[in-house]
mmCIF file of C-alpha atoms in Angstrom:
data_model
loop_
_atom_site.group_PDB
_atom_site.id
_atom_site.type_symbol
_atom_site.label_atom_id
_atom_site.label_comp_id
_atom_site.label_asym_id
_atom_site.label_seq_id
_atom_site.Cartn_x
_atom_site.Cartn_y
_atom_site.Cartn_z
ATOM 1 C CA UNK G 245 -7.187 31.650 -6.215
ATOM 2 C CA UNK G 246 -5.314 28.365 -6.629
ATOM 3 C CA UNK G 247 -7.117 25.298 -6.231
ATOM 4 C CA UNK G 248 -5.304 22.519 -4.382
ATOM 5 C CA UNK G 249 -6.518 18.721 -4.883
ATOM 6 C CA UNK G 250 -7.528 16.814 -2.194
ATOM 7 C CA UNK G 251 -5.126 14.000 -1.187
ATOM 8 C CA UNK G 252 -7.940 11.359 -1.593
ATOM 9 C CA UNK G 253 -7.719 12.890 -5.274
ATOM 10 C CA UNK G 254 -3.979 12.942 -5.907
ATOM 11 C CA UNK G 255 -2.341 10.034 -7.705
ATOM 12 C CA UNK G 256 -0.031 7.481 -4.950
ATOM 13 C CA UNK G 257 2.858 8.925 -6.366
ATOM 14 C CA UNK G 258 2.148 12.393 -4.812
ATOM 15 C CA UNK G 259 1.049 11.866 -1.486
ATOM 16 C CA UNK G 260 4.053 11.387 0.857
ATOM 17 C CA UNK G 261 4.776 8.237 2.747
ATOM 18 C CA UNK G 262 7.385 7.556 5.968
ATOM 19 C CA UNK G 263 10.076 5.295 5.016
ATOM 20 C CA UNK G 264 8.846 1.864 5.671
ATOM 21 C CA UNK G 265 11.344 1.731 8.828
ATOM 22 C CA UNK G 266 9.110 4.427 10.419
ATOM 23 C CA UNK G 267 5.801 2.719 9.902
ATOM 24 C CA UNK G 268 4.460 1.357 13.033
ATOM 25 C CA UNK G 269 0.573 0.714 12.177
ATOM 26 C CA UNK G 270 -0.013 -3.166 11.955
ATOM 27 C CA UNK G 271 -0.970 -2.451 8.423
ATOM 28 C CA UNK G 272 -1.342 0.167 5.356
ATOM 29 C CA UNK G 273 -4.119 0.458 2.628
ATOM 30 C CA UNK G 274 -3.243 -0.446 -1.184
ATOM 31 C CA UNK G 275 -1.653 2.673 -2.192
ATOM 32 C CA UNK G 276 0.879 2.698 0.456
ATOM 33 C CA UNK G 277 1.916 -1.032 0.094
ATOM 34 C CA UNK G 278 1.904 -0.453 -3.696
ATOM 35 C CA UNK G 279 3.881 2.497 -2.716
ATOM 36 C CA UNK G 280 6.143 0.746 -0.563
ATOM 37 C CA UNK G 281 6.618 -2.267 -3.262
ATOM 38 C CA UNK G 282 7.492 -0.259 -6.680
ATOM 39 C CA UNK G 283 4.023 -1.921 -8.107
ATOM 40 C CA UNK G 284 0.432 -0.197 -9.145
ATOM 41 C CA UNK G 285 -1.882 -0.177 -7.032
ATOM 42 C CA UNK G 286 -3.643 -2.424 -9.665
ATOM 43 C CA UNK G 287 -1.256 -4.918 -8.595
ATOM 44 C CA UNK G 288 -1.968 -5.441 -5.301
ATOM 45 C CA UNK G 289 -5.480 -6.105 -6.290
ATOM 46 C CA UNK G 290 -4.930 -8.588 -8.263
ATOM 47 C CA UNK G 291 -2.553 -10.625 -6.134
ATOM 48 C CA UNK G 292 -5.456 -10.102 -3.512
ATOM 49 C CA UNK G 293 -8.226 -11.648 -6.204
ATOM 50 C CA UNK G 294 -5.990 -14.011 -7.372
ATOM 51 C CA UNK G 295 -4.109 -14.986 -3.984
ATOM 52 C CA UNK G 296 -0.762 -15.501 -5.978
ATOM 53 C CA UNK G 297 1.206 -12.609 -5.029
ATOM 54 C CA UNK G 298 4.142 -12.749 -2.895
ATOM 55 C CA UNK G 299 2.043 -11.433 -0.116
ATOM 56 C CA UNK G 300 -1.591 -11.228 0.936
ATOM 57 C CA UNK G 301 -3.797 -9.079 2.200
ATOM 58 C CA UNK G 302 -6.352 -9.060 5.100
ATOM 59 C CA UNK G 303 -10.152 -7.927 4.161
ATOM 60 C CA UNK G 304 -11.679 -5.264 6.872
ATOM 61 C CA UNK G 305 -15.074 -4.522 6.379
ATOM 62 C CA UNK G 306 -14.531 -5.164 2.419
ATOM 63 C CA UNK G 307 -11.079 -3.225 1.989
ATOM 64 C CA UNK G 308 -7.920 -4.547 1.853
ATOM 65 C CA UNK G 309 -4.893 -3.990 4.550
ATOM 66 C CA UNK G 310 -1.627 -4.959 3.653
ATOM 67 C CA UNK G 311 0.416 -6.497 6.707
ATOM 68 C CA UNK G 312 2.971 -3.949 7.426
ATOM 69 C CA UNK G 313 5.606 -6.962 8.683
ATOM 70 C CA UNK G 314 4.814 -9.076 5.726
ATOM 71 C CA UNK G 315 5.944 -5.680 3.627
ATOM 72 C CA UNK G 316 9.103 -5.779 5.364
ATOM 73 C CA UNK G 317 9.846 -9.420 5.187
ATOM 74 C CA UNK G 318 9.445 -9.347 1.199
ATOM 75 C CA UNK G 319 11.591 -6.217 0.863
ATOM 76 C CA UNK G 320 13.969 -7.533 3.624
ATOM 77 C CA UNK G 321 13.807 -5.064 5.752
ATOM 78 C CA UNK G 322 14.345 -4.964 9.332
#
């Protein structure tokens, strides 16, 4: 019997994302912007304590979201 992590338990770099073209949701949770950016997870956090990364994030009920156009706009894309 193979056992088959969970994909809350998988690192970011194994769960599959859309290409950020695709991606219609307002915004994305840290893994997927970190995803989406080439950065750690880690990263994104600590633009978001710091508020001196090249984006920033919005707090929902304690947990960040990433604006999905903001994404975009830093990676240029359309």
């Amino acid at each position: 019997m193979e056992i088959k992590p969970t994909p809350a338990a998988m690192p970011a770099t194994w769960v599959q994302y859309p290409p950020l073209e695709s991606v219609t949701r307002p915004n994305v949770e840290t893994a997927a912007a970190a995803f989406y950016l080439g950065r750690q997870p880690q990263t994104l956090r600590v633009w978001a304590c710091n508020e001196n990364g090249p984006l920033r994030p919005i707090r929902v009920h304690g947990r960040l979201a990433w604006p999905v156009a903001e994404i975009k706009r830093v990676l240029g894309v359309k």
